[in-house]
CSV table of C-alpha atoms in Angstrom, one decimal:
chain,number,residue,atom,x,y,z
A,1,MET,CA,43.5,-24.0,61.2
A,2,ALA,CA,41.8,-24.9,58.2
A,3,GLU,CA,42.4,-22.2,55.7
A,4,ARG,CA,39.2,-21.2,54.3
A,5,VAL,CA,38.1,-21.2,50.0
A,6,GLY,CA,35.8,-19.2,47.8
A,7,ILE,CA,33.7,-21.0,45.5
A,8,VAL,CA,31.5,-20.2,42.9
A,9,GLY,CA,29.7,-22.2,40.1
A,10,VAL,CA,29.8,-25.5,42.1
A,11,GLY,CA,28.0,-27.6,39.4
A,12,LEU,CA,29.8,-30.5,37.2
A,13,MET,CA,33.4,-29.4,38.0
A,14,GLY,CA,32.4,-27.1,41.0
A,15,GLN,CA,31.5,-30.1,43.2
A,16,ALA,CA,34.3,-32.5,42.6
A,17,PHE,CA,36.9,-29.0,43.3
A,18,SER,CA,34.8,-28.9,47.0
A,19,HIS,CA,35.0,-32.2,47.1
A,20,GLN,CA,38.6,-32.5,46.3
A,21,LEU,CA,38.9,-29.1,49.0
A,22,LEU,CA,37.1,-30.5,51.9
A,23,GLN,CA,38.5,-33.7,51.9
A,24,SER,CA,41.7,-31.4,51.8
A,25,GLY,CA,41.7,-30.0,54.7
A,26,PHE,CA,39.8,-26.5,53.3
A,27,LYS,CA,36.9,-25.3,54.1
A,28,VAL,CA,34.9,-24.4,51.7
A,29,GLN,CA,32.2,-21.4,51.2
A,30,GLY,CA,30.1,-21.6,47.9
A,31,TYR,CA,27.9,-19.8,46.1
A,32,ASP,CA,25.8,-21.0,42.3
A,33,LEU,CA,22.0,-20.0,41.4
A,34,ASP,CA,20.9,-23.8,41.5
A,35,GLU,CA,19.7,-23.4,44.9
A,36,ARG,CA,19.9,-27.9,44.6
A,37,ARG,CA,23.7,-27.6,43.8
A,38,LEU,CA,24.7,-25.5,47.5
A,39,ALA,CA,22.2,-27.9,48.6
A,40,GLN,CA,24.6,-30.5,47.7
A,41,LEU,CA,27.4,-28.4,48.4
A,42,HIS,CA,25.7,-28.4,51.8
A,43,GLU,CA,25.1,-32.4,52.3
A,44,ARG,CA,29.8,-32.3,51.6
A,45,GLY,CA,30.1,-30.2,54.8
A,46,GLY,CA,31.0,-26.7,52.5
A,47,THR,CA,29.0,-23.8,53.8
A,48,PRO,CA,26.3,-22.2,50.9
A,49,VAL,CA,26.3,-18.4,50.7
A,50,GLU,CA,24.4,-16.3,49.1
A,51,SER,CA,26.1,-14.0,46.6
A,52,PRO,CA,29.4,-14.4,45.1
A,53,ALA,CA,30.7,-11.2,47.2
A,54,ALA,CA,29.9,-13.3,50.2
A,55,ALA,CA,32.1,-15.9,48.8
A,56,ALA,CA,34.6,-14.1,48.5
A,57,ARG,CA,34.8,-12.7,52.6
A,58,GLY,CA,37.3,-13.3,54.4
A,59,VAL,CA,38.6,-15.6,52.1
A,60,ARG,CA,42.9,-15.9,50.1
A,61,TRP,CA,41.6,-18.1,47.2
A,62,LEU,CA,38.6,-18.1,45.1
A,63,ILE,CA,37.9,-19.9,42.7
A,64,THR,CA,35.3,-19.6,39.3
A,65,SER,CA,34.3,-22.2,37.3
A,66,LEU,CA,31.2,-20.9,35.3
A,67,PRO,CA,30.0,-21.1,32.0
A,68,GLY,CA,32.5,-18.5,30.4
A,69,SER,CA,34.8,-15.3,30.3
A,70,GLU,CA,31.5,-13.6,30.1
A,71,VAL,CA,30.0,-15.1,32.8
A,72,VAL,CA,32.6,-15.0,34.8
A,73,ARG,CA,33.4,-11.1,34.1
A,74,GLU,CA,29.9,-10.5,36.1
A,75,VAL,CA,30.0,-11.7,39.6
A,76,ILE,CA,33.8,-10.6,39.3
A,77,LEU,CA,32.6,-7.1,38.5
A,78,GLY,CA,29.3,-6.8,39.0
A,79,ALA,CA,26.6,-6.4,41.4
A,80,ASN,CA,26.7,-8.7,44.8
A,81,GLY,CA,30.4,-9.4,43.5
A,82,VAL,CA,33.4,-9.9,44.1
A,83,ALA,CA,35.8,-7.2,44.2
A,84,GLU,CA,32.6,-5.6,46.6
A,85,ALA,CA,34.7,-8.1,49.6
A,86,ALA,CA,38.1,-9.2,48.1
A,87,ALA,CA,40.5,-8.6,50.7
A,88,ARG,CA,43.7,-6.7,49.3
A,89,GLY,CA,45.8,-9.4,48.1
A,90,LEU,CA,43.2,-12.3,47.2
A,91,ILE,CA,44.1,-14.3,44.0
A,92,VAL,CA,41.0,-15.2,42.0
A,93,ALA,CA,41.5,-18.3,40.4
A,94,ASP,CA,39.0,-19.5,37.6
A,95,THR,CA,39.2,-22.4,36.0
A,96,SER,CA,36.6,-21.7,33.4
A,97,THR,CA,37.5,-22.5,29.5
A,98,SER,CA,37.7,-18.2,28.8
A,99,ARG,CA,38.5,-16.0,25.8
A,100,PRO,CA,42.2,-16.0,26.7
A,101,GLU,CA,42.0,-12.4,25.5
A,102,ASP,CA,39.4,-11.7,28.1
A,103,SER,CA,41.6,-13.3,30.9
A,104,ALA,CA,44.1,-11.0,30.0
A,105,LYS,CA,41.5,-7.7,30.3
A,106,LEU,CA,40.3,-8.9,33.6
A,107,GLY,CA,43.5,-10.1,35.4
A,108,ALA,CA,44.7,-6.5,33.9
A,109,GLU,CA,42.1,-4.8,35.8
A,110,LEU,CA,41.7,-6.5,38.8
A,111,ALA,CA,45.5,-5.6,39.5
A,112,LYS,CA,44.6,-2.2,39.8
A,113,ARG,CA,42.1,-3.4,42.5
A,114,GLY,CA,44.8,-4.9,44.3
A,115,ILE,CA,43.6,-8.7,44.0
A,116,ARG,CA,45.1,-11.8,42.2
A,117,PHE,CA,44.5,-13.1,39.3
A,118,LEU,CA,44.9,-16.7,37.5
A,119,ASP,CA,42.9,-18.1,34.9
A,120,ALA,CA,44.0,-21.2,36.3
A,121,CYS,CA,42.2,-24.0,33.4
A,122,VAL,CA,41.8,-26.9,34.5
A,123,SER,CA,42.8,-30.3,31.9
A,124,GLY,CA,39.8,-33.5,32.3
A,125,THR,CA,35.8,-34.6,32.7
A,126,SER,CA,34.5,-33.9,35.6
A,127,ALA,CA,34.4,-38.2,36.5
A,128,MET,CA,38.6,-37.1,36.4
A,129,ALA,CA,37.5,-34.0,39.2
A,130,TRP,CA,36.1,-37.0,41.1
A,131,LYS,CA,39.0,-38.8,41.3
A,132,LYS,CA,41.3,-35.8,41.7
A,133,ASP,CA,42.9,-36.5,37.9
A,134,LEU,CA,43.1,-32.8,37.3
A,135,ILE,CA,45.9,-31.0,35.7
A,136,VAL,CA,46.0,-27.1,36.2
A,137,ILE,CA,47.3,-24.9,33.5
A,138,ALA,CA,47.2,-21.5,34.6
A,139,GLY,CA,47.9,-17.9,33.3
A,140,GLY,CA,49.8,-14.9,35.2
A,141,THR,CA,52.4,-14.0,37.4
A,142,VAL,CA,55.0,-16.3,38.7
A,143,GLU,CA,54.5,-15.3,42.0
A,144,ASP,CA,50.7,-15.0,41.7
A,145,PHE,CA,51.0,-19.0,40.6
A,146,GLU,CA,53.5,-20.1,43.4
A,147,ALA,CA,50.4,-18.8,46.3
A,148,ALA,CA,47.9,-20.3,44.5
A,149,LYS,CA,50.2,-23.7,44.4
A,150,PRO,CA,48.3,-25.4,47.7
A,151,LEU,CA,45.2,-24.4,46.7
A,152,PHE,CA,45.9,-25.9,44.0
A,153,ALA,CA,47.3,-29.4,45.5
A,154,GLY,CA,43.5,-29.4,47.0
A,155,PHE,CA,42.1,-30.1,43.9
A,156,SER,CA,44.0,-31.5,41.0
A,157,ARG,CA,47.4,-33.7,40.5
A,158,ALA,CA,49.7,-31.0,38.8
A,159,ALA,CA,50.4,-27.8,37.9
A,160,TYR,CA,51.4,-25.6,35.3
A,161,ARG,CA,52.3,-22.3,34.7
A,162,MET,CA,52.2,-21.3,30.9
A,163,GLY,CA,52.8,-17.7,31.0
A,164,ALA,CA,51.3,-14.2,31.3
A,165,ALA,CA,47.6,-13.8,32.2
A,166,GLY,CA,45.4,-15.9,29.0
A,167,SER,CA,47.3,-18.2,28.3
A,168,GLY,CA,46.7,-21.1,30.6
A,169,ALA,CA,43.0,-20.4,29.0
A,170,MET,CA,44.7,-20.5,25.3
A,171,ALA,CA,47.0,-23.5,26.0
A,172,LYS,CA,43.2,-24.9,27.9
A,173,LEU,CA,41.8,-24.3,23.9
A,174,ILE,CA,44.6,-26.0,22.9
A,175,ILE,CA,44.2,-29.2,24.5
A,176,ASN,CA,40.9,-29.6,23.5
A,177,LEU,CA,41.6,-29.3,19.5
A,178,ILE,CA,43.9,-32.2,20.4
A,179,LEU,CA,41.0,-33.9,22.1
A,180,PHE,CA,38.1,-32.7,19.8
A,181,GLY,CA,40.4,-35.2,17.0
A,182,ASN,CA,40.9,-38.4,19.5
A,183,ARG,CA,37.0,-38.1,20.0
A,184,LEU,CA,36.2,-38.0,16.8
A,185,ALA,CA,39.5,-40.7,15.3
A,186,LEU,CA,37.5,-42.7,18.0
A,187,ALA,CA,33.5,-42.9,17.3
A,188,GLU,CA,34.6,-43.4,13.7
A,189,GLY,CA,36.4,-46.1,14.2
A,190,LEU,CA,34.2,-47.7,17.0
A,191,VAL,CA,31.3,-47.1,14.1
A,192,LEU,CA,33.0,-48.5,11.1
A,193,GLY,CA,33.6,-51.8,13.6
A,194,MET,CA,30.1,-51.8,14.3
A,195,LYS,CA,29.2,-51.6,11.0
A,196,ALA,CA,31.7,-54.3,10.1
A,197,GLY,CA,29.9,-56.9,12.9
A,198,MET,CA,32.9,-56.8,15.4
A,199,GLU,CA,32.5,-57.3,19.1
A,200,GLY,CA,32.3,-53.7,20.3
A,201,GLU,CA,34.0,-54.6,23.7
A,202,SER,CA,36.8,-56.7,22.2
A,203,LEU,CA,37.5,-54.0,19.8
A,204,LEU,CA,37.6,-51.5,22.1
A,205,GLN,CA,40.6,-53.3,24.2
A,206,VAL,CA,42.2,-53.6,21.7
A,207,LEU,CA,42.3,-49.8,20.5
A,208,GLN,CA,43.4,-49.7,24.3
A,209,ASP,CA,46.4,-51.3,23.6
A,210,ALA,CA,47.6,-50.4,20.8
A,211,ALA,CA,49.9,-47.7,19.5
A,212,CYS,CA,46.5,-45.2,18.9
A,213,SER,CA,45.5,-45.7,23.0
A,214,SER,CA,44.7,-42.6,24.2
A,215,LYS,CA,42.8,-41.1,27.5
A,216,THR,CA,40.1,-40.6,25.5
A,217,MET,CA,39.4,-43.9,24.7
A,218,ILE,CA,39.8,-45.2,28.3
A,219,ASP,CA,37.4,-42.0,29.2
A,220,LYS,CA,34.5,-42.1,26.1
A,221,GLY,CA,34.9,-45.7,24.6
A,222,PRO,CA,32.7,-47.2,26.9
A,223,LYS,CA,30.4,-44.7,26.8
A,224,MET,CA,30.7,-44.6,22.6
A,225,LEU,CA,30.0,-48.3,22.6
A,226,SER,CA,27.4,-48.4,25.4
A,227,GLY,CA,24.8,-44.9,24.7
A,228,ASP,CA,25.3,-44.1,27.6
A,229,TYR,CA,25.8,-40.0,27.5
A,230,THR,CA,25.6,-39.4,31.7
A,231,PRO,CA,27.5,-36.3,31.0
A,232,GLU,CA,31.3,-36.2,32.1
A,233,GLY,CA,30.8,-32.2,30.2
A,234,LEU,CA,28.1,-31.6,28.2
A,235,VAL,CA,27.3,-31.5,24.3
A,236,ARG,CA,26.1,-27.0,24.6
A,237,ILE,CA,29.8,-27.2,26.5
A,238,SER,CA,31.5,-28.4,24.2
A,239,LEU,CA,30.2,-26.8,21.1
A,240,LYS,CA,30.9,-23.5,23.4
A,241,ASP,CA,34.3,-24.9,23.3
A,242,ALA,CA,34.8,-25.2,19.6
A,243,ARG,CA,33.4,-22.2,18.9
A,244,LEU,CA,36.1,-19.7,21.0
A,245,THR,CA,39.2,-22.2,19.6
A,246,LEU,CA,38.0,-21.5,16.1
A,247,GLU,CA,37.5,-17.9,17.2
A,248,GLN,CA,41.3,-17.6,18.0
A,249,GLY,CA,42.5,-19.0,14.6
A,250,THR,CA,40.6,-16.8,13.2
A,251,ARG,CA,42.8,-14.0,15.4
A,252,LEU,CA,45.7,-15.7,14.7
A,253,GLY,CA,45.4,-17.4,11.4
A,254,ALA,CA,45.9,-21.0,11.9
A,255,PRO,CA,44.6,-23.3,10.3
A,256,MET,CA,41.1,-25.0,12.2
A,257,LEU,CA,40.1,-28.1,10.2
A,258,VAL,CA,39.5,-30.4,13.0
A,259,THR,CA,37.8,-28.1,15.0
A,260,SER,CA,35.7,-27.5,12.0
A,261,LEU,CA,34.5,-30.7,12.1
A,262,TRP,CA,34.2,-30.6,15.7
A,263,ALA,CA,31.4,-27.9,15.7
A,264,GLN,CA,29.8,-28.9,13.2
A,265,LEU,CA,29.0,-32.5,14.8
A,266,GLN,CA,28.5,-30.9,18.1
A,267,GLN,CA,26.0,-27.2,16.4
A,268,ALA,CA,24.1,-31.2,14.8
A,269,ALA,CA,24.1,-33.0,18.4
A,270,TYR,CA,22.8,-30.2,19.7
A,271,GLN,CA,19.7,-29.1,17.4
A,272,GLN,CA,18.8,-32.8,17.1
A,273,GLY,CA,18.6,-32.6,21.0
A,274,LEU,CA,21.0,-33.9,22.9
A,275,ALA,CA,22.3,-30.8,24.2
A,276,GLU,CA,22.8,-32.0,28.0
A,277,LEU,CA,24.6,-35.2,27.2
A,278,ASP,CA,27.7,-36.1,27.3
A,279,SER,CA,29.5,-34.4,24.5
A,280,SER,CA,30.3,-38.4,23.6
A,281,ALA,CA,26.9,-38.8,22.8
A,282,PHE,CA,27.6,-36.8,19.2
A,283,ILE,CA,29.0,-40.4,18.0
A,284,GLU,CA,24.3,-41.1,17.5
A,285,LEU,CA,25.1,-39.0,14.4
A,286,LEU,CA,28.0,-41.0,12.3
A,287,ARG,CA,26.3,-44.0,13.5
A,288,GLU,CA,22.9,-42.5,11.9
A,289,MET,CA,25.1,-41.7,8.8
A,290,ALA,CA,26.1,-45.7,9.2
A,291,GLY,CA,22.6,-46.5,9.0
A,292,LEU,CA,22.8,-48.2,12.9
A,293,PRO,CA,19.8,-48.8,14.3
A,294,LYS,CA,19.0,-45.4,16.8
A,295,ARG,CA,19.8,-46.3,19.9
A,296,THR,CA,17.1,-44.9,22.9
A,297,ARG,CA,19.4,-45.0,25.7
A,298,ARG,CA,20.0,-41.8,25.7
A,299,ASN,CA,21.0,-41.1,29.2
A,300,SER,CA,19.9,-37.6,30.6
A,301,LYS,CA,21.0,-38.4,34.0
A,302,ARG,CA,23.7,-35.7,35.5
A,303,GLY,CA,26.4,-37.3,36.4
A,304,ASN,CA,28.5,-37.0,39.4
A,305,GLY,CA,28.7,-33.4,41.1
């Protein structure tokens, strides 16, 4: 008999998670505030439900894929929340990019209720999620991590335990920090090439095969060249994540040079009306600074999911 999984939040990432789980033989029951997302879940073979509590009813595992830790807390502990219907021993896997200390606190509170918690952040874009090309970076007990492995195998290619609750969220912020630098360097290099009159496709092909190659060049390079910013991750979410990372740097006394610059660029992109486009849209700011023509092909269509 197929195992049933609950999910709260079926947006860009949540739709891909639910699709992969359904393809892996799980039954999926999900909740989202957006009725359109629930209709898409139904079309793919999932079961839409009316509340976070309903998503948690009768399941062994529940995924949250939400904007941040404040929303996660409300969805789990608020009215009609997950905790109201959770069976003892339920494992909540929070895939949101959350504040590490919030994850640690929530995990401790849920443990007192007999609910197990993992801050199970994922690394990869929504486009990568549709290809099952994600990794899970989790924080929590060894026992809970081992018990969640069948779930993680349903929507990711690998899962890693980083330590106690909160450590998965911290590792995700560090991954994002390094991605910020990769994307900024790529955009700066492409704009320099554009100013020099180089053929963009040839330049990107060389970059992808050179010592500087990275996944960013494969995932974001074509978007930066074409100006097609169909979202795989939004400017406003990237700005939120950058601010979370800066907060951790301040708390721990660590230098945040790249993150500070990235946050300013994403803030500027947000203010220029690019909030709902892919985070790579910030290259338009660099093009403008370089005196290159404005591009009107700023695709705001939603991507997969």
